Short mmCIF file of C-alpha atoms in Angstrom, two decimals:
data_model
loop_
_atom_site.label_atom_id
_atom_site.label_comp_id
_atom_site.label_asym_id
_atom_site.label_seq_id
_atom_site.Cartn_x
_atom_site.Cartn_y
_atom_site.Cartn_z
CA UNK A 1 37.43 -26.97 -5.65
CA UNK A 2 34.34 -25.47 -3.93
CA UNK A 3 31.51 -24.90 -6.26
CA UNK A 4 31.52 -21.17 -7.33
CA UNK A 5 27.99 -19.90 -7.91
CA UNK A 6 27.56 -18.10 -11.15
CA UNK A 7 25.35 -15.14 -12.04
CA UNK A 8 22.42 -15.51 -14.46
CA UNK A 9 22.30 -12.78 -17.05
CA UNK A 10 20.29 -12.70 -20.25
CA UNK A 11 19.47 -16.31 -19.94
CA UNK A 12 23.04 -17.55 -19.53
CA UNK A 13 25.03 -18.65 -16.54
CA UNK A 14 28.16 -16.34 -16.21
CA UNK A 15 31.29 -16.60 -13.98
CA UNK A 16 31.61 -13.36 -11.96
CA UNK A 17 34.74 -11.29 -12.33
CA UNK A 18 34.45 -10.03 -8.79
CA UNK A 19 37.18 -10.12 -6.27
CA UNK A 20 34.85 -10.24 -3.33
CA UNK A 21 33.50 -13.73 -2.46
CA UNK A 22 31.42 -15.11 0.36
CA UNK A 23 31.10 -18.65 1.73
CA UNK A 24 27.92 -20.49 1.84
CA UNK A 25 27.64 -22.92 4.76
CA UNK A 26 25.30 -25.88 5.56
CA UNK A 27 23.91 -24.74 8.87
CA UNK A 28 23.84 -28.37 10.28
CA UNK A 29 27.47 -28.93 9.76
CA UNK A 30 29.15 -25.59 9.04
CA UNK A 31 30.75 -27.16 5.89
CA UNK A 32 31.28 -24.78 3.08
CA UNK A 33 29.01 -25.88 0.19
CA UNK A 34 29.71 -23.03 -2.23
CA UNK A 35 31.45 -19.72 -2.84
CA UNK A 36 29.15 -16.74 -3.67
CA UNK A 37 30.37 -13.75 -5.77
CA UNK A 38 29.44 -10.18 -4.81
CA UNK A 39 28.50 -8.92 -8.27
CA UNK A 40 30.46 -5.88 -9.56
CA UNK A 41 28.81 -2.69 -10.69
CA UNK A 42 29.55 -3.69 -14.30
CA UNK A 43 27.71 -7.04 -13.79
CA UNK A 44 24.73 -5.30 -11.94
CA UNK A 45 24.42 -2.91 -14.86
CA UNK A 46 24.62 -5.72 -17.39
CA UNK A 47 21.76 -7.58 -15.59
CA UNK A 48 19.52 -4.49 -15.59
CA UNK A 49 20.42 -3.71 -19.26
CA UNK A 50 19.53 -7.27 -20.24
CA UNK A 51 16.18 -6.97 -18.51
CA UNK A 52 15.59 -3.61 -20.05
CA UNK A 53 16.26 -4.86 -23.57
CA UNK A 54 14.15 -7.94 -23.05
CA UNK A 55 11.17 -5.69 -21.70
CA UNK A 56 10.96 -4.12 -25.21
CA UNK A 57 9.89 -7.43 -26.72
CA UNK A 58 8.12 -9.04 -23.78
CA UNK A 59 5.70 -6.34 -23.03
CA UNK A 60 4.21 -6.91 -26.41
CA UNK A 61 3.87 -10.69 -26.00
CA UNK A 62 0.25 -11.72 -25.91
CA UNK A 63 -1.19 -12.42 -22.60
CA UNK A 64 -2.11 -16.17 -23.38
CA UNK A 65 1.59 -16.72 -24.36
CA UNK A 66 2.74 -15.31 -21.03
CA UNK A 67 0.19 -17.55 -19.27
CA UNK A 68 1.34 -20.64 -21.06
CA UNK A 69 4.89 -19.96 -20.03
CA UNK A 70 3.75 -20.03 -16.39
CA UNK A 71 1.82 -23.24 -16.94
CA UNK A 72 4.91 -24.86 -18.23
CA UNK A 73 7.00 -23.53 -15.48
CA UNK A 74 4.67 -24.77 -12.73
CA UNK A 75 4.51 -28.27 -14.44
CA UNK A 76 8.39 -28.35 -14.41
CA UNK A 77 8.45 -27.19 -10.78
CA UNK A 78 6.06 -29.92 -9.77
CA UNK A 79 8.14 -32.50 -11.63
CA UNK A 80 11.26 -31.27 -9.77
CA UNK A 81 9.51 -30.66 -6.49
CA UNK A 82 11.47 -33.18 -4.33
CA UNK A 83 14.84 -32.38 -6.03
CA UNK A 84 14.30 -28.64 -5.26
CA UNK A 85 13.29 -29.49 -1.69
CA UNK A 86 16.47 -31.62 -1.16
CA UNK A 87 18.64 -28.69 -2.32
CA UNK A 88 16.70 -26.33 -0.09
CA UNK A 89 17.30 -28.69 2.95
CA UNK A 90 20.96 -28.39 2.38
CA UNK A 91 20.93 -24.70 1.82
CA UNK A 92 18.79 -23.88 4.97
CA UNK A 93 18.93 -26.96 7.23
CA UNK A 94 15.10 -27.41 7.07
CA UNK A 95 13.54 -30.73 7.54
CA UNK A 96 12.62 -32.34 4.29
CA UNK A 97 8.86 -31.91 4.84
CA UNK A 98 9.30 -28.28 5.72
CA UNK A 99 11.36 -27.82 2.59
CA UNK A 100 8.72 -29.42 0.37
CA UNK A 101 6.15 -27.00 1.93
CA UNK A 102 8.35 -24.11 1.08
CA UNK A 103 8.55 -25.16 -2.63
CA UNK A 104 4.80 -26.04 -2.83
CA UNK A 105 3.63 -22.63 -1.65
CA UNK A 106 5.77 -21.09 -4.34
CA UNK A 107 4.23 -23.38 -6.96
CA UNK A 108 0.79 -22.23 -5.90
CA UNK A 109 1.72 -18.61 -6.74
CA UNK A 110 3.05 -19.72 -10.23
CA UNK A 111 -0.33 -21.35 -10.81
CA UNK A 112 -1.94 -18.07 -9.92
CA UNK A 113 0.27 -16.27 -12.34
CA UNK A 114 -1.01 -18.54 -15.09
CA UNK A 115 -4.28 -16.76 -14.51
CA UNK A 116 -2.90 -13.47 -15.55
CA UNK A 117 -5.51 -12.75 -18.14
CA UNK A 118 -8.26 -12.67 -15.77
CA UNK A 119 -6.30 -10.94 -13.03
CA UNK A 120 -5.22 -8.01 -15.20
CA UNK A 121 -8.50 -7.21 -17.05
CA UNK A 122 -9.51 -3.56 -17.36
CA UNK A 123 -12.82 -1.74 -17.29
CA UNK A 124 -15.14 -0.42 -19.89
CA UNK A 125 -17.99 2.04 -19.85
CA UNK A 126 -19.79 2.98 -23.14
CA UNK A 127 -21.53 6.30 -23.67
CA UNK A 128 -20.05 8.29 -20.74
CA UNK A 129 -21.14 11.14 -22.96
CA UNK A 130 -22.91 11.17 -26.35
CA UNK A 131 -20.83 9.09 -28.76
CA UNK A 132 -17.95 8.83 -26.22
CA UNK A 133 -16.70 5.59 -24.60
CA UNK A 134 -14.17 5.25 -21.68
CA UNK A 135 -12.07 2.17 -20.93
CA UNK A 136 -8.93 1.35 -18.84
CA UNK A 137 -6.31 -1.32 -19.14
CA UNK A 138 -3.16 -2.29 -17.40
CA UNK A 139 0.37 -2.11 -18.86
CA UNK A 140 3.64 -3.32 -17.28
CA UNK A 141 6.11 -1.04 -15.57
CA UNK A 142 9.45 -2.32 -16.99
CA UNK A 143 12.42 -3.77 -14.99
CA UNK A 144 11.43 -4.94 -11.49
CA UNK A 145 13.69 -6.07 -8.69
CA UNK A 146 13.27 -8.59 -5.89
CA UNK A 147 15.44 -8.83 -2.73
CA UNK A 148 14.58 -11.99 -0.87
CA UNK A 149 15.49 -13.41 2.58
CA UNK A 150 17.06 -16.72 3.74
CA UNK A 151 14.14 -18.36 5.45
CA UNK A 152 11.99 -19.18 2.34
CA UNK A 153 14.31 -19.46 -0.68
CA UNK A 154 11.76 -21.01 -2.99
CA UNK A 155 8.46 -19.49 -1.87
CA UNK A 156 9.35 -15.89 -1.59
CA UNK A 157 11.25 -15.51 -5.01
CA UNK A 158 8.27 -17.34 -6.47
CA UNK A 159 6.05 -14.70 -4.80
CA UNK A 160 7.68 -12.15 -6.91
CA UNK A 161 9.10 -12.87 -10.31
CA UNK A 162 6.35 -15.09 -11.89
CA UNK A 163 3.55 -12.51 -11.26
CA UNK A 164 5.83 -9.64 -12.26
CA UNK A 165 6.85 -11.40 -15.47
CA UNK A 166 3.29 -12.60 -16.25
CA UNK A 167 2.27 -8.95 -16.16
CA UNK A 168 4.74 -8.17 -18.98
CA UNK A 169 7.69 -6.97 -16.87
CA UNK A 170 11.26 -8.26 -16.72
CA UNK A 171 12.99 -9.01 -13.42
CA UNK A 172 16.32 -8.98 -11.54
CA UNK A 173 16.45 -11.16 -8.41
CA UNK A 174 18.97 -10.66 -5.65
CA UNK A 175 18.40 -13.58 -3.22
CA UNK A 176 19.94 -13.86 0.31
CA UNK A 177 23.62 -14.48 0.11
CA UNK A 178 23.05 -17.23 2.73
CA UNK A 179 20.85 -19.40 0.54
CA UNK A 180 21.65 -18.90 -3.09
CA UNK A 181 21.34 -22.51 -4.48
CA UNK A 182 17.59 -22.75 -4.74
CA UNK A 183 17.03 -19.35 -6.39
CA UNK A 184 19.64 -20.35 -9.05
CA UNK A 185 17.85 -23.56 -9.64
CA UNK A 186 14.53 -21.76 -10.00
CA UNK A 187 15.97 -19.57 -12.58
CA UNK A 188 17.49 -22.45 -14.50
CA UNK A 189 14.10 -24.18 -14.59
CA UNK A 190 12.43 -20.95 -15.61
CA UNK A 191 14.55 -21.02 -18.83
CA UNK A 192 14.11 -24.67 -19.28
CA UNK A 193 10.30 -23.96 -19.31
CA UNK A 194 10.79 -21.76 -22.41
CA UNK A 195 11.38 -18.26 -21.10
CA UNK A 196 12.92 -15.90 -23.57
CA UNK A 197 16.42 -14.76 -22.65
CA UNK A 198 16.50 -11.69 -20.42
CA UNK A 199 13.19 -12.14 -18.66
CA UNK A 200 14.92 -13.14 -15.37
CA UNK A 201 18.32 -12.28 -14.09
CA UNK A 202 19.90 -13.58 -10.84
CA UNK A 203 22.72 -11.58 -9.20
CA UNK A 204 24.43 -12.13 -5.81
CA UNK A 205 25.96 -10.16 -2.95
CA UNK A 206 25.15 -8.29 0.19
CA UNK A 207 23.77 -4.84 1.04
CA UNK A 208 26.14 -2.93 -1.32
CA UNK A 209 24.81 -5.01 -4.26
CA UNK A 210 21.20 -4.31 -3.31
CA UNK A 211 22.00 -0.51 -3.08
CA UNK A 212 23.64 -0.49 -6.35
CA UNK A 213 20.72 -2.38 -7.88
CA UNK A 214 18.22 0.10 -6.63
CA UNK A 215 20.35 3.04 -7.98
CA UNK A 216 19.98 1.81 -11.53
CA UNK A 217 17.71 4.32 -13.34
CA UNK A 218 15.87 1.53 -15.39
CA UNK A 219 14.59 -0.11 -12.26
CA UNK A 220 10.94 0.78 -11.82
CA UNK A 221 9.84 -1.17 -8.67
CA UNK A 222 11.36 -3.27 -5.86
CA UNK A 223 9.83 -6.05 -3.81
CA UNK A 224 11.67 -6.86 -0.50
CA UNK A 225 11.23 -9.27 2.33
CA UNK A 226 13.55 -9.08 5.37
CA UNK A 227 14.39 -7.40 8.61
CA UNK A 228 12.85 -4.13 9.89
CA UNK A 229 16.21 -2.23 9.61
CA UNK A 230 16.99 -3.51 6.09
CA UNK A 231 13.35 -3.02 5.03
CA UNK A 232 13.23 0.58 6.17
CA UNK A 233 16.53 1.28 4.29
CA UNK A 234 15.22 -0.28 1.04
CA UNK A 235 11.97 1.58 1.29
CA UNK A 236 13.62 4.89 1.76
CA UNK A 237 16.11 4.26 -1.02
CA UNK A 238 13.46 3.18 -3.46
CA UNK A 239 10.95 5.98 -2.73
CA UNK A 240 13.53 8.62 -2.70
CA UNK A 241 14.35 7.65 -6.18
CA UNK A 242 10.64 7.61 -7.06
CA UNK A 243 10.40 3.90 -7.46
CA UNK A 244 7.62 1.72 -6.43
CA UNK A 245 8.32 -0.45 -3.32
CA UNK A 246 6.52 -3.14 -1.38
CA UNK A 247 8.57 -4.00 1.68
CA UNK A 248 7.76 -6.76 4.14
CA UNK A 249 9.66 -6.32 7.33
CA UNK A 250 9.46 -7.66 10.95
CA UNK A 251 6.79 -9.20 13.09
CA UNK A 252 5.69 -10.06 16.62
CA UNK A 253 2.65 -12.24 16.13
CA UNK A 254 0.31 -12.99 19.00
CA UNK A 255 -2.04 -15.92 19.48
CA UNK A 256 -4.85 -15.25 21.76
CA UNK A 257 -6.40 -18.15 23.61
CA UNK A 258 -9.79 -18.06 25.19
CA UNK A 259 -10.76 -20.58 27.82
CA UNK A 260 -13.67 -22.02 25.74
CA UNK A 261 -11.22 -23.27 23.15
CA UNK A 262 -10.31 -26.93 22.61
CA UNK A 263 -7.24 -27.29 25.03
CA UNK A 264 -5.43 -29.98 23.04
CA UNK A 265 -5.95 -28.21 19.68
CA UNK A 266 -4.55 -25.06 21.14
CA UNK A 267 -1.42 -26.70 22.53
CA UNK A 268 -0.76 -28.65 19.39
CA UNK A 269 -1.11 -25.61 17.20
CA UNK A 270 0.87 -23.34 19.48
CA UNK A 271 3.86 -25.72 19.56
CA UNK A 272 4.02 -26.02 15.78
CA UNK A 273 3.44 -22.39 15.11
CA UNK A 274 6.04 -21.24 17.52
CA UNK A 275 8.94 -23.66 16.91
CA UNK A 276 8.27 -24.93 13.34
CA UNK A 277 11.04 -24.01 10.90
CA UNK A 278 13.08 -23.13 14.11
CA UNK A 279 10.84 -20.01 14.41
CA UNK A 280 12.49 -18.52 11.46
CA UNK A 281 9.42 -17.26 9.65
CA UNK A 282 7.76 -13.89 9.74
CA UNK A 283 4.41 -15.47 10.50
CA UNK A 284 5.67 -17.63 13.49
CA UNK A 285 3.69 -17.20 16.68
CA UNK A 286 6.05 -15.71 19.18
CA UNK A 287 3.57 -14.58 21.89
CA UNK A 288 0.83 -16.74 23.45
CA UNK A 289 -1.84 -14.49 25.18
CA UNK A 290 -3.80 -16.75 27.59
CA UNK A 291 -7.11 -15.21 28.60
CA UNK A 292 -8.64 -16.07 32.06
CA UNK A 293 -8.60 -19.80 32.98
CA UNK A 294 -6.60 -20.63 29.86
CA UNK A 295 -3.52 -19.67 31.91
CA UNK A 296 -4.03 -23.00 33.73
CA UNK A 297 -2.91 -24.81 30.48
CA UNK A 298 0.73 -23.53 30.89
CA UNK A 299 2.15 -26.75 32.41
CA UNK A 300 0.64 -28.90 29.49
CA UNK A 301 2.06 -26.48 26.95
CA UNK A 302 5.46 -26.69 28.58
CA UNK A 303 5.36 -30.43 28.52
CA UNK A 304 4.28 -30.51 24.71
CA UNK A 305 7.07 -28.06 23.77
CA UNK A 306 9.76 -30.12 25.61
CA UNK A 307 8.90 -33.20 23.41
CA UNK A 308 10.01 -31.38 20.34
CA UNK A 309 13.63 -31.90 19.21
CA UNK A 310 15.63 -30.18 16.48
CA UNK A 311 17.50 -32.36 13.97
CA UNK A 312 18.91 -32.76 10.46
CA UNK A 313 17.03 -32.55 7.31
CA UNK A 314 16.33 -36.33 6.89
CA UNK A 315 15.65 -37.14 10.54
CA UNK A 316 11.92 -38.22 10.62
CA UNK A 317 11.82 -37.52 14.33
CA UNK A 318 13.02 -33.92 14.08
CA UNK A 319 10.63 -31.15 14.66
CA UNK A 320 12.76 -28.57 12.82
CA UNK A 321 16.27 -27.89 11.64
CA UNK A 322 19.07 -25.53 12.82
CA UNK A 323 19.16 -21.82 12.84
CA UNK A 324 20.59 -20.38 9.62
CA UNK A 325 23.96 -19.33 11.09
CA UNK A 326 26.21 -19.08 14.09
CA UNK A 327 25.45 -15.38 14.22
CA UNK A 328 21.78 -16.00 14.31
CA UNK A 329 22.15 -18.48 17.11
CA UNK A 330 24.40 -15.99 19.09
CA UNK A 331 21.70 -13.29 18.60
CA UNK A 332 18.78 -15.55 19.94
CA UNK A 333 20.93 -16.86 22.83
CA UNK A 334 21.58 -13.19 23.82
CA UNK A 335 17.89 -12.50 23.85
CA UNK A 336 17.20 -15.54 25.97
CA UNK A 337 19.87 -14.47 28.45
CA UNK A 338 18.50 -10.93 28.45
CA UNK A 339 14.96 -12.17 29.17
CA UNK A 340 16.22 -14.05 32.24
CA UNK A 341 18.06 -10.97 33.42
CA UNK A 342 15.01 -8.89 33.04
CA UNK A 343 12.85 -11.03 35.14
CA UNK A 344 11.01 -13.38 32.73
CA UNK A 345 10.62 -16.97 33.99
CA UNK A 346 12.26 -19.43 31.72
CA UNK A 347 10.14 -22.60 31.95
CA UNK A 348 11.86 -24.41 29.22
CA UNK A 349 15.47 -23.57 28.09
CA UNK A 350 16.80 -25.02 24.80
CA UNK A 351 20.10 -23.09 24.98
CA UNK A 352 22.26 -26.14 25.56
CA UNK A 353 20.53 -28.64 23.22
CA UNK A 354 22.74 -31.04 21.23
CA UNK A 355 22.12 -33.13 18.19
CA UNK A 356 24.08 -36.39 18.07
CA UNK A 357 26.80 -36.53 15.43
CA UNK A 358 26.31 -32.83 14.48
CA UNK A 359 28.22 -30.87 17.11
CA UNK A 360 28.82 -27.92 14.92
CA UNK A 361 25.20 -27.26 13.89
CA UNK A 362 23.40 -24.07 14.88
CA UNK A 363 21.05 -25.91 17.19
CA UNK A 364 18.55 -24.38 19.65
CA UNK A 365 15.88 -26.35 21.53
CA UNK A 366 12.29 -24.99 22.20
CA UNK A 367 12.40 -22.23 24.73
CA UNK A 368 9.42 -21.05 26.72
CA UNK A 369 9.14 -17.96 28.86
CA UNK A 370 6.28 -16.79 31.30
CA UNK A 371 5.80 -13.66 33.30
CA UNK A 372 6.76 -11.52 30.27
CA UNK A 373 6.01 -7.87 30.22
CA UNK A 374 5.86 -5.42 27.31
CA UNK A 375 8.93 -3.50 28.42
CA UNK A 376 11.22 -6.60 28.12
CA UNK A 377 13.60 -6.85 25.16
CA UNK A 378 12.37 -10.27 24.53
CA UNK A 379 8.89 -8.79 23.76
CA UNK A 380 10.00 -5.68 22.00
CA UNK A 381 12.42 -7.42 19.44
CA UNK A 382 11.67 -10.08 16.88
CA UNK A 383 13.46 -13.15 18.10
CA UNK A 384 13.37 -15.31 14.96
CA UNK A 385 14.05 -18.52 16.81
CA UNK A 386 12.21 -21.35 18.56
CA UNK A 387 11.19 -19.12 21.46
CA UNK A 388 7.63 -18.69 22.71
CA UNK A 389 6.57 -16.00 25.26
CA UNK A 390 3.53 -16.38 27.36
CA UNK A 391 1.45 -13.50 28.69
CA UNK A 392 -1.83 -13.56 30.64
CA UNK A 393 -4.76 -11.27 30.63
CA UNK A 394 -8.20 -11.27 32.07
CA UNK A 395 -10.40 -10.51 29.15
CA UNK A 396 -10.70 -10.50 25.37
CA UNK A 397 -10.66 -6.64 25.40
CA UNK A 398 -7.35 -6.66 27.24
CA UNK A 399 -5.94 -9.11 24.68
CA UNK A 400 -6.92 -6.87 21.77
CA UNK A 401 -5.49 -3.87 23.48
CA UNK A 402 -2.24 -5.73 24.01
CA UNK A 403 -1.92 -6.78 20.36
CA UNK A 404 -2.87 -3.29 19.00
CA UNK A 405 -0.26 -1.65 21.26
CA UNK A 406 2.54 -3.63 19.59
CA UNK A 407 4.18 -1.81 16.68
CA UNK A 408 4.01 -4.78 14.38
CA UNK A 409 0.93 -6.01 12.48
CA UNK A 410 1.89 -9.03 10.33
CA UNK A 411 -0.22 -11.86 11.59
CA UNK A 412 -2.27 -12.83 14.63
CA UNK A 413 -4.74 -15.61 15.61
CA UNK A 414 -7.40 -16.35 18.09
CA UNK A 415 -8.55 -19.81 19.29
CA UNK A 416 -12.15 -19.88 20.53
CA UNK A 417 -15.38 -21.66 20.35
CA UNK A 418 -17.32 -18.42 20.26
CA UNK A 419 -18.28 -16.88 17.01
CA UNK A 420 -19.06 -13.57 18.63
CA UNK A 421 -15.63 -13.43 20.20
CA UNK A 422 -13.93 -14.27 16.98
CA UNK A 423 -15.91 -11.62 15.11
CA UNK A 424 -15.08 -9.05 17.71
CA UNK A 425 -11.40 -9.96 17.44
CA UNK A 426 -11.18 -9.87 13.53
CA UNK A 427 -12.99 -6.52 13.63
CA UNK A 428 -10.99 -4.85 16.24
CA UNK A 429 -7.47 -6.19 15.95
CA UNK A 430 -5.18 -3.97 14.01
CA UNK A 431 -3.26 -6.63 12.18
CA UNK A 432 -3.33 -7.42 8.49
CA UNK A 433 -3.73 -11.23 8.67
CA UNK A 434 -6.04 -12.84 11.20
CA UNK A 435 -6.54 -16.60 11.86
CA UNK A 436 -9.60 -17.98 13.59
CA UNK A 437 -8.55 -21.31 14.99
CA UNK A 438 -5.86 -21.24 12.40
CA UNK A 439 -2.36 -20.36 13.99
CA UNK A 440 -0.51 -19.18 10.97
CA UNK A 441 -3.02 -17.41 8.59
CA UNK A 442 -0.88 -17.20 5.52
CA UNK A 443 -3.53 -16.79 2.67
CA UNK A 444 -3.54 -18.74 -0.62
CA UNK A 445 -2.31 -16.87 -3.62
CA UNK A 446 -5.66 -15.77 -4.85
CA UNK A 447 -5.75 -13.40 -1.76
CA UNK A 448 -2.89 -11.13 -0.95
CA UNK A 449 -0.28 -11.26 1.93
CA UNK A 450 -1.37 -8.21 3.89
CA UNK A 451 0.86 -7.23 6.90
CA UNK A 452 0.15 -3.83 8.49
CA UNK A 453 2.02 -1.14 10.37
CA UNK A 454 5.81 -1.79 10.92
CA UNK A 455 5.40 -5.20 9.37
CA UNK A 456 4.85 -3.63 5.87
CA UNK A 457 5.88 -0.42 4.05
CA UNK A 458 4.06 0.48 0.87
CA UNK A 459 0.52 0.38 -0.40
CA UNK A 460 0.03 -2.84 -2.47
CA UNK A 461 0.89 -6.23 -1.06
CA UNK A 462 2.37 -9.54 -2.46
CA UNK A 463 0.61 -11.97 -4.78
CA UNK A 464 -3.10 -11.98 -5.54
CA UNK A 465 -4.82 -9.06 -7.29
CA UNK A 466 -2.73 -6.44 -5.33
CA UNK A 467 0.50 -7.81 -6.77
CA UNK A 468 -0.86 -7.41 -10.34
CA UNK A 469 -1.80 -3.82 -9.42
CA UNK A 470 1.76 -3.30 -8.08
CA UNK A 471 3.49 -4.56 -11.11
CA UNK A 472 1.38 -2.58 -13.66
CA UNK A 473 0.17 0.91 -14.47
CA UNK A 474 -3.44 1.71 -15.27
CA UNK A 475 -4.08 3.74 -18.55
CA UNK A 476 -7.54 5.17 -19.15
CA UNK A 477 -8.64 6.00 -22.68
CA UNK A 478 -11.50 8.32 -23.62
CA UNK A 479 -12.51 7.64 -27.19
CA UNK A 480 -14.82 9.21 -29.73
CA UNK A 481 -15.21 8.01 -33.32
CA UNK A 482 -16.83 10.12 -36.00
CA UNK A 483 -18.96 8.53 -38.75
CA UNK A 484 -18.60 9.90 -42.34
CA UNK A 485 -21.56 12.17 -41.94
CA UNK A 486 -20.34 13.68 -38.75
CA UNK A 487 -16.97 14.23 -40.24
CA UNK A 488 -18.37 16.36 -43.11
CA UNK A 489 -20.09 18.73 -40.75
CA UNK A 490 -17.62 21.20 -39.52
CA UNK A 491 -20.07 22.56 -36.89
CA UNK A 492 -20.60 19.18 -35.20
CA UNK A 493 -19.63 19.16 -31.54
CA UNK A 494 -20.12 16.62 -28.79
CA UNK A 495 -21.28 17.72 -25.33
CA UNK A 496 -18.95 16.35 -22.76
CA UNK A 497 -20.87 17.68 -19.76
#
């Protein structure tokens, strides 16, 4: 019998009573590896109630105790690093090294969560008036929710629940229905690390389950990563119900190349940043902007991309794995065909690529377009596949204008040997995360992941200090204490002016 994925509620694995089930496939073979329940309203309510009850106790748990839980958890994750990565490679099709990187970036956030005492300290000022002190401190919100995508099933859940729980909240996670195995394992390990029952619940399903989860009155905040359309829907649903929301949506990331950059470094970085993880990451470089004579490097870039081949998770020569589903492949193939129809030049076409012994995998080879214009569908839509578009401009100013005219602002990069040019770019570009000779500028967890414009809806970003602010409320106290002599004088007053 195919493995039926349970729910995790109040620290226990539970078989769902739903009548709606989805199949989970290995994207390299299309074999069914599990059946996934779409949680019922009763089960969703039970998960939120378990989190709500656990919050009563957990919010009063001393901060050092919360930090020690995170230390135990990160130690267990490190111990299980390769086993989790293997599971992730089966769930997503990622190469083993890519899968290990996914897990490791999540572990780094858990380590940051163990620093919660320093991250959540308040402020104090004595004598704001005569005999009056003022101080502020942070308190947790309550039940928080995370809705996570298929492309990073370890890293992105670990962006969310460790920091939320370290802040004193409890959490309900709804992972992507396409990759549920790793999030379930993360929850199991969290309880093995010593978490009290009810701190973390995991429920499954699609859009309807997410909507029902957000409708629960006890839910105070939601963190989301996914597509633009789904992100906008989640943001509207949450804010209309007066809940906090941080929503990470689509992207169209540009890498600007000045002719004074190191040619080989540019090509190596462009290839990895565009087709790595099959292009299925919100920080992938999907547009290369070649400035001036850097356009002459296009033949070398084409040749380098042609050497990269997709393959299965344990193929040491594979540059990346399959797309997540036949539907995802069909969508990307449609965009490639549309690009050809609209006049873009396809220098490298991976549409017909095959992988030996895996005829049913969702394979797509590296694909490269030149002569791309801003009105083309290829440029306007997020592709989410191993496809790189090349555009040429005459100056840095034109490159900046091009990037700023795009509605997304997740990440961008510039490759140059000029400090002045790099400084101008980082100052003037309207994108939240900028790389200087770094193609994918994802920050380490002591900074925050800071997409702008249509790549992010909300005010406070993921991990780092901003996440702590997102998952807490600030309370300010103005205090005055009377000594015995003052208390005996009925006419004593304190001037607060």
